[in-house]
Coordinates of C-alpha atoms in Angstrom, one line a residue:
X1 CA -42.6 -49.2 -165.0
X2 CA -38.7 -48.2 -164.9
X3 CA -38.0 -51.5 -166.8
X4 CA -40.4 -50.6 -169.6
X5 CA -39.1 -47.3 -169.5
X6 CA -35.6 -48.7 -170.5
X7 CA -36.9 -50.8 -172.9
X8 CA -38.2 -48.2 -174.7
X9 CA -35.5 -46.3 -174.7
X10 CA -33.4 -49.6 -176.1
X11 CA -35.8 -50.2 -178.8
X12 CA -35.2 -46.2 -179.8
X13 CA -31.2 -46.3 -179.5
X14 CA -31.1 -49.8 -181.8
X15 CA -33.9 -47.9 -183.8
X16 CA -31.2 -45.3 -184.5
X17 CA -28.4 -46.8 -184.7
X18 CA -30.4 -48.9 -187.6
X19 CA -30.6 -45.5 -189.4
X20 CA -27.2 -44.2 -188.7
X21 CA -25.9 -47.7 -190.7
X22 CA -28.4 -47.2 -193.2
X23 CA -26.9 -44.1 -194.9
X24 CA -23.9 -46.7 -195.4
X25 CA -26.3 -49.4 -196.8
X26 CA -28.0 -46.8 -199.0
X27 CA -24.3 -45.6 -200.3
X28 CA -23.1 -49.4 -200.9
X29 CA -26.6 -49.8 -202.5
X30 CA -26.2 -47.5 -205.2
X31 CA -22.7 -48.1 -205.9
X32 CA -23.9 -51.4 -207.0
X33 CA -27.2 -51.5 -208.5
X34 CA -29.1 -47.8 -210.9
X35 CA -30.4 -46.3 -208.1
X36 CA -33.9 -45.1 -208.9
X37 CA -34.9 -48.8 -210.2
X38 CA -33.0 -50.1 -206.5
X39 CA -34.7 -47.6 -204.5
X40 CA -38.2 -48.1 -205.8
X41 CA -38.2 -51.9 -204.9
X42 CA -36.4 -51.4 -201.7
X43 CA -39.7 -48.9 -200.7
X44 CA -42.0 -51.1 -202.3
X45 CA -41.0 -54.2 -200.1
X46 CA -40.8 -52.1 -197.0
X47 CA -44.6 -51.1 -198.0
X48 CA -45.6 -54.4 -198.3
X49 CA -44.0 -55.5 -194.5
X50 CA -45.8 -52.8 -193.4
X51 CA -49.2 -53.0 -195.1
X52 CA -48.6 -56.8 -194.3
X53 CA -48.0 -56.3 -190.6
X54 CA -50.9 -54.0 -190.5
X55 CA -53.6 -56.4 -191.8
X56 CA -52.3 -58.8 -189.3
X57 CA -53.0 -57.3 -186.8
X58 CA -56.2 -55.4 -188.1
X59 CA -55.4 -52.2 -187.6
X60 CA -56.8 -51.0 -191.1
X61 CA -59.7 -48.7 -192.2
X62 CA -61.0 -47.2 -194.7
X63 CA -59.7 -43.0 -195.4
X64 CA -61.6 -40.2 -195.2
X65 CA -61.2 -37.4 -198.4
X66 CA -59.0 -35.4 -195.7
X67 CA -56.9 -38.0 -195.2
X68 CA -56.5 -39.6 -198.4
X69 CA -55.3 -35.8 -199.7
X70 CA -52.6 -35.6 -197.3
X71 CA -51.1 -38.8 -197.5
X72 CA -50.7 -38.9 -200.9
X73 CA -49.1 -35.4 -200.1
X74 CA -46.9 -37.4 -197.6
X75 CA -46.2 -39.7 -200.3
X76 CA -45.0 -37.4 -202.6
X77 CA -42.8 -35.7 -200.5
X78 CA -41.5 -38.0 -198.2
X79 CA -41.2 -41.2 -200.5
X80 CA -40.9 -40.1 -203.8
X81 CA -39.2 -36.8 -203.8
X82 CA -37.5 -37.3 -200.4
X83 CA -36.4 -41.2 -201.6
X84 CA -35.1 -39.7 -205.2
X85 CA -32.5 -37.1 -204.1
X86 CA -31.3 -38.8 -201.2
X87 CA -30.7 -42.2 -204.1
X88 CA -28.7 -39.5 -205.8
X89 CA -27.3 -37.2 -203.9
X90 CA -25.3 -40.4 -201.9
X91 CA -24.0 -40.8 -205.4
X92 CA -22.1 -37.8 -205.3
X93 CA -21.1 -37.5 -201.6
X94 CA -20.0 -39.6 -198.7
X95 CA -22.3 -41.0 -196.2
X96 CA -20.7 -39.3 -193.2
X97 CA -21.6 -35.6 -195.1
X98 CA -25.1 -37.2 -196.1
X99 CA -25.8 -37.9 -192.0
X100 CA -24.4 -34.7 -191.4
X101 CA -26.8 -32.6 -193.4
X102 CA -30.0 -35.2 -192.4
X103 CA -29.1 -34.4 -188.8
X104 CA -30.7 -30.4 -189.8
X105 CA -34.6 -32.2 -190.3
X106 CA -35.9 -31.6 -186.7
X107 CA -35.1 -27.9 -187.0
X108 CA -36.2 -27.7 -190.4
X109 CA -39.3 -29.3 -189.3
X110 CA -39.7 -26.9 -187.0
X111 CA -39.5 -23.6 -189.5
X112 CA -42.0 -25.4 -191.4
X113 CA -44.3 -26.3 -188.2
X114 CA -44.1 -22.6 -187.4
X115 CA -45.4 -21.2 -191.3
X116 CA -47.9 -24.2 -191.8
X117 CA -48.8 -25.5 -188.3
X118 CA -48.7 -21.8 -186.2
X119 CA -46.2 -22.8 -184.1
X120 CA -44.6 -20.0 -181.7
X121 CA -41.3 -19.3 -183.0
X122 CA -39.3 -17.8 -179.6
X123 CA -36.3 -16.4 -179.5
X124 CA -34.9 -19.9 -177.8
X125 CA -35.8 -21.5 -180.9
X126 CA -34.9 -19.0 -183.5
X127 CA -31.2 -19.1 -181.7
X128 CA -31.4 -23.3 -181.9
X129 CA -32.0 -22.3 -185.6
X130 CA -29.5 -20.9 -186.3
X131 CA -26.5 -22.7 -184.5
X132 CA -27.8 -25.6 -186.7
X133 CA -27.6 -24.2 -190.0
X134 CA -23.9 -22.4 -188.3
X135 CA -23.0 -26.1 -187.7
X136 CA -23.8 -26.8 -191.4
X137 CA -21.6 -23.7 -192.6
X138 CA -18.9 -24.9 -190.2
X139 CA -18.5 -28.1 -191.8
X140 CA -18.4 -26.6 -195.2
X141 CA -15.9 -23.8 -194.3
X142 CA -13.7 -26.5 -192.4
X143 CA -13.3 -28.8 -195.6
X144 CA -11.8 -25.5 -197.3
X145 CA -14.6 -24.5 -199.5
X146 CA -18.1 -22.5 -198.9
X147 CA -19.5 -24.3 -202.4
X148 CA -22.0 -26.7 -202.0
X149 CA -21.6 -29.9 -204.6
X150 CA -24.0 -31.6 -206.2
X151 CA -24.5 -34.7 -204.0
X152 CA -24.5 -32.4 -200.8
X153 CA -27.8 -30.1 -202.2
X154 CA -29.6 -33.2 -203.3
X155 CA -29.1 -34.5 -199.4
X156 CA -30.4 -30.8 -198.6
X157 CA -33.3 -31.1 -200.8
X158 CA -34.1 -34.6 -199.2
X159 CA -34.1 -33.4 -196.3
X160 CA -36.3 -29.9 -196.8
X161 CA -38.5 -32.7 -199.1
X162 CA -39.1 -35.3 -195.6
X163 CA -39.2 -32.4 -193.4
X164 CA -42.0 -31.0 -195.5
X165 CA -43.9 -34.3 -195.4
X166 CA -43.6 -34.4 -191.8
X167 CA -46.2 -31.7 -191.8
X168 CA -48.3 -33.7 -193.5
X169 CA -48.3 -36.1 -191.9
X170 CA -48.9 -34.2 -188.4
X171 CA -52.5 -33.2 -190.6
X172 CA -53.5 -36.5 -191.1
X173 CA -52.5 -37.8 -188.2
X174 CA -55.3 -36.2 -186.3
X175 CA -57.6 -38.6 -187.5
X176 CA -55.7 -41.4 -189.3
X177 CA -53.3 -44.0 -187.6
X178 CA -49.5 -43.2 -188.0
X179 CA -48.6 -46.6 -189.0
X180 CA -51.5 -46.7 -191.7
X181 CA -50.6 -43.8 -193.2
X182 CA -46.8 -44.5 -193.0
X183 CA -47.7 -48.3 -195.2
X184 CA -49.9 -46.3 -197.6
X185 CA -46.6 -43.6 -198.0
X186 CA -44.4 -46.6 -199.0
X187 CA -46.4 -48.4 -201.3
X188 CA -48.1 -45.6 -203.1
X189 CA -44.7 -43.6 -203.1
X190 CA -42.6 -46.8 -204.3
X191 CA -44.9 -46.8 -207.4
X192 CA -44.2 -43.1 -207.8
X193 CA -40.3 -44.2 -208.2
X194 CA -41.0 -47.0 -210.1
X195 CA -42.7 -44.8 -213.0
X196 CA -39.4 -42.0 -212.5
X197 CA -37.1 -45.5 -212.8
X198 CA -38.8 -46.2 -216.1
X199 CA -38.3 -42.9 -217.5
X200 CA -34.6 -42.4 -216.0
X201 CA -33.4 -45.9 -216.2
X202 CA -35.2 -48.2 -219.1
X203 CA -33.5 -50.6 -218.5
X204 CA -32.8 -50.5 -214.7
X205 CA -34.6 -53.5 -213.3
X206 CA -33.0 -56.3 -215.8
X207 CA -29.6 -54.4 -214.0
X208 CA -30.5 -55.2 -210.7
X209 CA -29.3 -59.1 -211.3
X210 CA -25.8 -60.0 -211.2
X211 CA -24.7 -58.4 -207.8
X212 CA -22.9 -60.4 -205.2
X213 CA -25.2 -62.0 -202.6
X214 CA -24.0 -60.0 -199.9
X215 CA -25.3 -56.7 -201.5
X216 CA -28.5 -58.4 -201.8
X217 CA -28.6 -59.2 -198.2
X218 CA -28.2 -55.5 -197.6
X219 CA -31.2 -54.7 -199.7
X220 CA -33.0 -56.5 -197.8
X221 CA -32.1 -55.3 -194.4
X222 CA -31.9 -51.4 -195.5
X223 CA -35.9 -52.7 -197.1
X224 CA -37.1 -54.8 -194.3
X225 CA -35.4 -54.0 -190.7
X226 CA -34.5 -50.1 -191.2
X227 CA -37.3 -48.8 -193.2
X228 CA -40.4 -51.2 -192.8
X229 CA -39.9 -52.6 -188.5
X230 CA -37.7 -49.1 -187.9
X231 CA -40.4 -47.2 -188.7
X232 CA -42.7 -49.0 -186.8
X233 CA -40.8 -49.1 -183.3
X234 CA -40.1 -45.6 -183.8
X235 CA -43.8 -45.1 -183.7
X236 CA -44.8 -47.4 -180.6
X237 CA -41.8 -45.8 -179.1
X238 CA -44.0 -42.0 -180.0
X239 CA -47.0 -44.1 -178.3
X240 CA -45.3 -45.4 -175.1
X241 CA -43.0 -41.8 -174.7
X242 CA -44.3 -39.2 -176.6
X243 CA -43.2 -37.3 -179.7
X244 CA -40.9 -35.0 -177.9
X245 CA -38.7 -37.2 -175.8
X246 CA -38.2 -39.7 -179.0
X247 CA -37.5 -36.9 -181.4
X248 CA -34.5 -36.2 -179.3
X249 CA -32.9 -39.7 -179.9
X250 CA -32.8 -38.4 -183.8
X251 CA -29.7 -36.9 -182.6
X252 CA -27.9 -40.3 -182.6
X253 CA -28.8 -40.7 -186.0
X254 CA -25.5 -38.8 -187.4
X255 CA -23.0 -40.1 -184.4
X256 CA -24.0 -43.8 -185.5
X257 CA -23.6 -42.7 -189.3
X258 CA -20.2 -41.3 -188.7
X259 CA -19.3 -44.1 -187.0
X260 CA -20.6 -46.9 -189.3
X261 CA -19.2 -44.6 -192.3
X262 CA -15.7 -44.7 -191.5
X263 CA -15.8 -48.4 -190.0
X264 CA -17.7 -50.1 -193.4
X265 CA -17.3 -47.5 -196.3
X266 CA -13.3 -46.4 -195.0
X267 CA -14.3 -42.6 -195.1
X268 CA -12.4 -40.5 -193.0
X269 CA -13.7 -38.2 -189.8
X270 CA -12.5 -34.8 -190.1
X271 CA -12.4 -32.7 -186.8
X272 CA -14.4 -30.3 -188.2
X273 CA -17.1 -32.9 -188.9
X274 CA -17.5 -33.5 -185.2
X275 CA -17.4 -29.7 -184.2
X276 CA -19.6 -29.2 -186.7
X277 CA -22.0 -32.0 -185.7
X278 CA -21.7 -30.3 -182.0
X279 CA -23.5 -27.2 -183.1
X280 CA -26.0 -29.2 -184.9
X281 CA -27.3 -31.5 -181.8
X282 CA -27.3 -28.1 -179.4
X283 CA -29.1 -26.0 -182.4
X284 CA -31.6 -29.1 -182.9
X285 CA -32.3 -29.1 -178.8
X286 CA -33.2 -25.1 -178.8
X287 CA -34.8 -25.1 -182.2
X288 CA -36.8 -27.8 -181.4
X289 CA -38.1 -25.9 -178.2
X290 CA -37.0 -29.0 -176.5
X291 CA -34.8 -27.3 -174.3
X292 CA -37.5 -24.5 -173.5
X293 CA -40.2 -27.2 -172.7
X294 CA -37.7 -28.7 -170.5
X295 CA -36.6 -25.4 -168.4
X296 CA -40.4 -24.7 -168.0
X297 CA -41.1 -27.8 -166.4
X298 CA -39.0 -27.9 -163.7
X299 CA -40.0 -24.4 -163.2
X300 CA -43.6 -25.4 -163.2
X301 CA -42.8 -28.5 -160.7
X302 CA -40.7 -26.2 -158.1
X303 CA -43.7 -23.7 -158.1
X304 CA -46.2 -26.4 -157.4
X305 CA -43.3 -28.3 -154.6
X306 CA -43.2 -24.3 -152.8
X307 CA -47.0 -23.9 -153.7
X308 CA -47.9 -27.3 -151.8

């Protein structure tokens, strides 16, 4: 039991350090190919993986008019619109700000769970809240302007945009497996891109030749290994675990982003980066109610040890 306990919790670290390193793929990615036309066939091969590894495996059904509504929704937002400003904004800013500003979608999932879902907002949480978005301001105050550029609000909006989908998906979810819906998100929302990549960029897929093979070889892993399988360990990992303990791991997201960003891409750490990304992971632990669920349990297991 302890040694499948730690296999899980390998499976989730490599699962997130996949992620961390893909915010540098994505940001080598779209220095090299137009990055609408790039980011719709990197989605739609993920989708196919997916959808391919799901038919194997029978695990496939038919959708109910409930569920067919909200992943489309999920699609929308968390492929198409999510996928689009996160192409662009990485453009326009460096990975290791792009990580940064990810690293808010737990707490901003949680606002959203609390409007749409009913979730209690306590005052634990609302104080997790905002150290996060402090952490965000800290950063921006500490590279010596309050202004938010273009690349980082299209990072924001990507963000806001997954975070919305998440809720979503937590709908359709009830009744339809996650790693259905999450195939059916790819493939419908990688169309979705590749009708904006026709309008944006006419000529966009004839561009994506003539790219060293290396770059190519990064397509594929960012396609195949961090979006298609990373997607689908992180859900066993929800199945073996639960959703609460592997949300947590999400915090390692930006450390291995940081990292991978100033080892591959050259871009510098600033201290106030790393202070900033401090108040971020404690503001994600409160505003999560992570930390709350966590205090009440070991008060709930020393009343039952006195009780008994």
């Amino acid at each position: 039991m302890k040694h499948s306990l730690l296999m899980t919790y390998g499976v989730i670290l490599f699962v997130m350090m996949i992620w961390g390193v893909n915010a540098v793929m994505l940001k080598i990615l779209v220095e090299h190919f137009p990055t609408i036309s790039m980011t719709s066939l990197r989605i739609m091969l993920a989708g196919i993986v997916v959808m391919t590894i799901i038919f194997l495996a029978r695990n496939i059904r038919n959708l109910t008019a409930f569920e067919w509504k909200y992943t489309l929704l999920g699609a929308l937002f968390g492929v198409v619109g999510h996928h689009f400003f996160l192409a662009e904004g990485l453009v326009h800013t460096g990975a290791s700000n792009a990580v940064l500003i990810l690293a808010l979608l737990p707490v901003t999932t949680s606002i959203l769970a609390v409007w749409f879902l009913h979730d209690r907002l306590t005052k634990w949480r609302l104080f997790g809240i905002g150290i996060a978005f402090f952490g965000v301001f800290f950063i921006q105050s500490g590279s010596g302007t309050l202004l938010i550029d273009k690349g980082e609000m299209y990072i924001f909006i990507a963000m806001l945009l997954q975070a919305i989908s998440f809720v979503y998906i937590k709908l359709a979810t009830k009744t339809l497996d996650s790693k259905q819906m999450t195939g059916y998100m790819l493939v419908i929302g990688s169309f979705g891109l590749f009708i904006i990549s026709f309008i944006i960029e006419p000529n966009g897929i004839q561009q994506m030749s003539g790219a060293p093979m290396w770059v190519y070889g990064v397509f594929a892993i960012s396609a195949i290994v961090a979006t298609a399988i990373g997607h689908f360990l992180f859900n066993a990992a929800i199945e073996q675990i639960g959703a609460g303990q592997t949300a947590i791991f999400n915090n390692f997201v930006p450390f291995f982003g940081l990292i991978s960003s100033a080892i591959f891409l050259g871009e510098q750490i600033f201290w106030y980066q790393g202070v900033g990304f401090i108040f971020i992971v404690i503001g994600v632990l409160f505003g999560t109610g992570y930390m709350e669920h966590m205090w009440f349990s070991k008060e709930r297991a020393e009343y039952k040890k006195r009780a008994s």
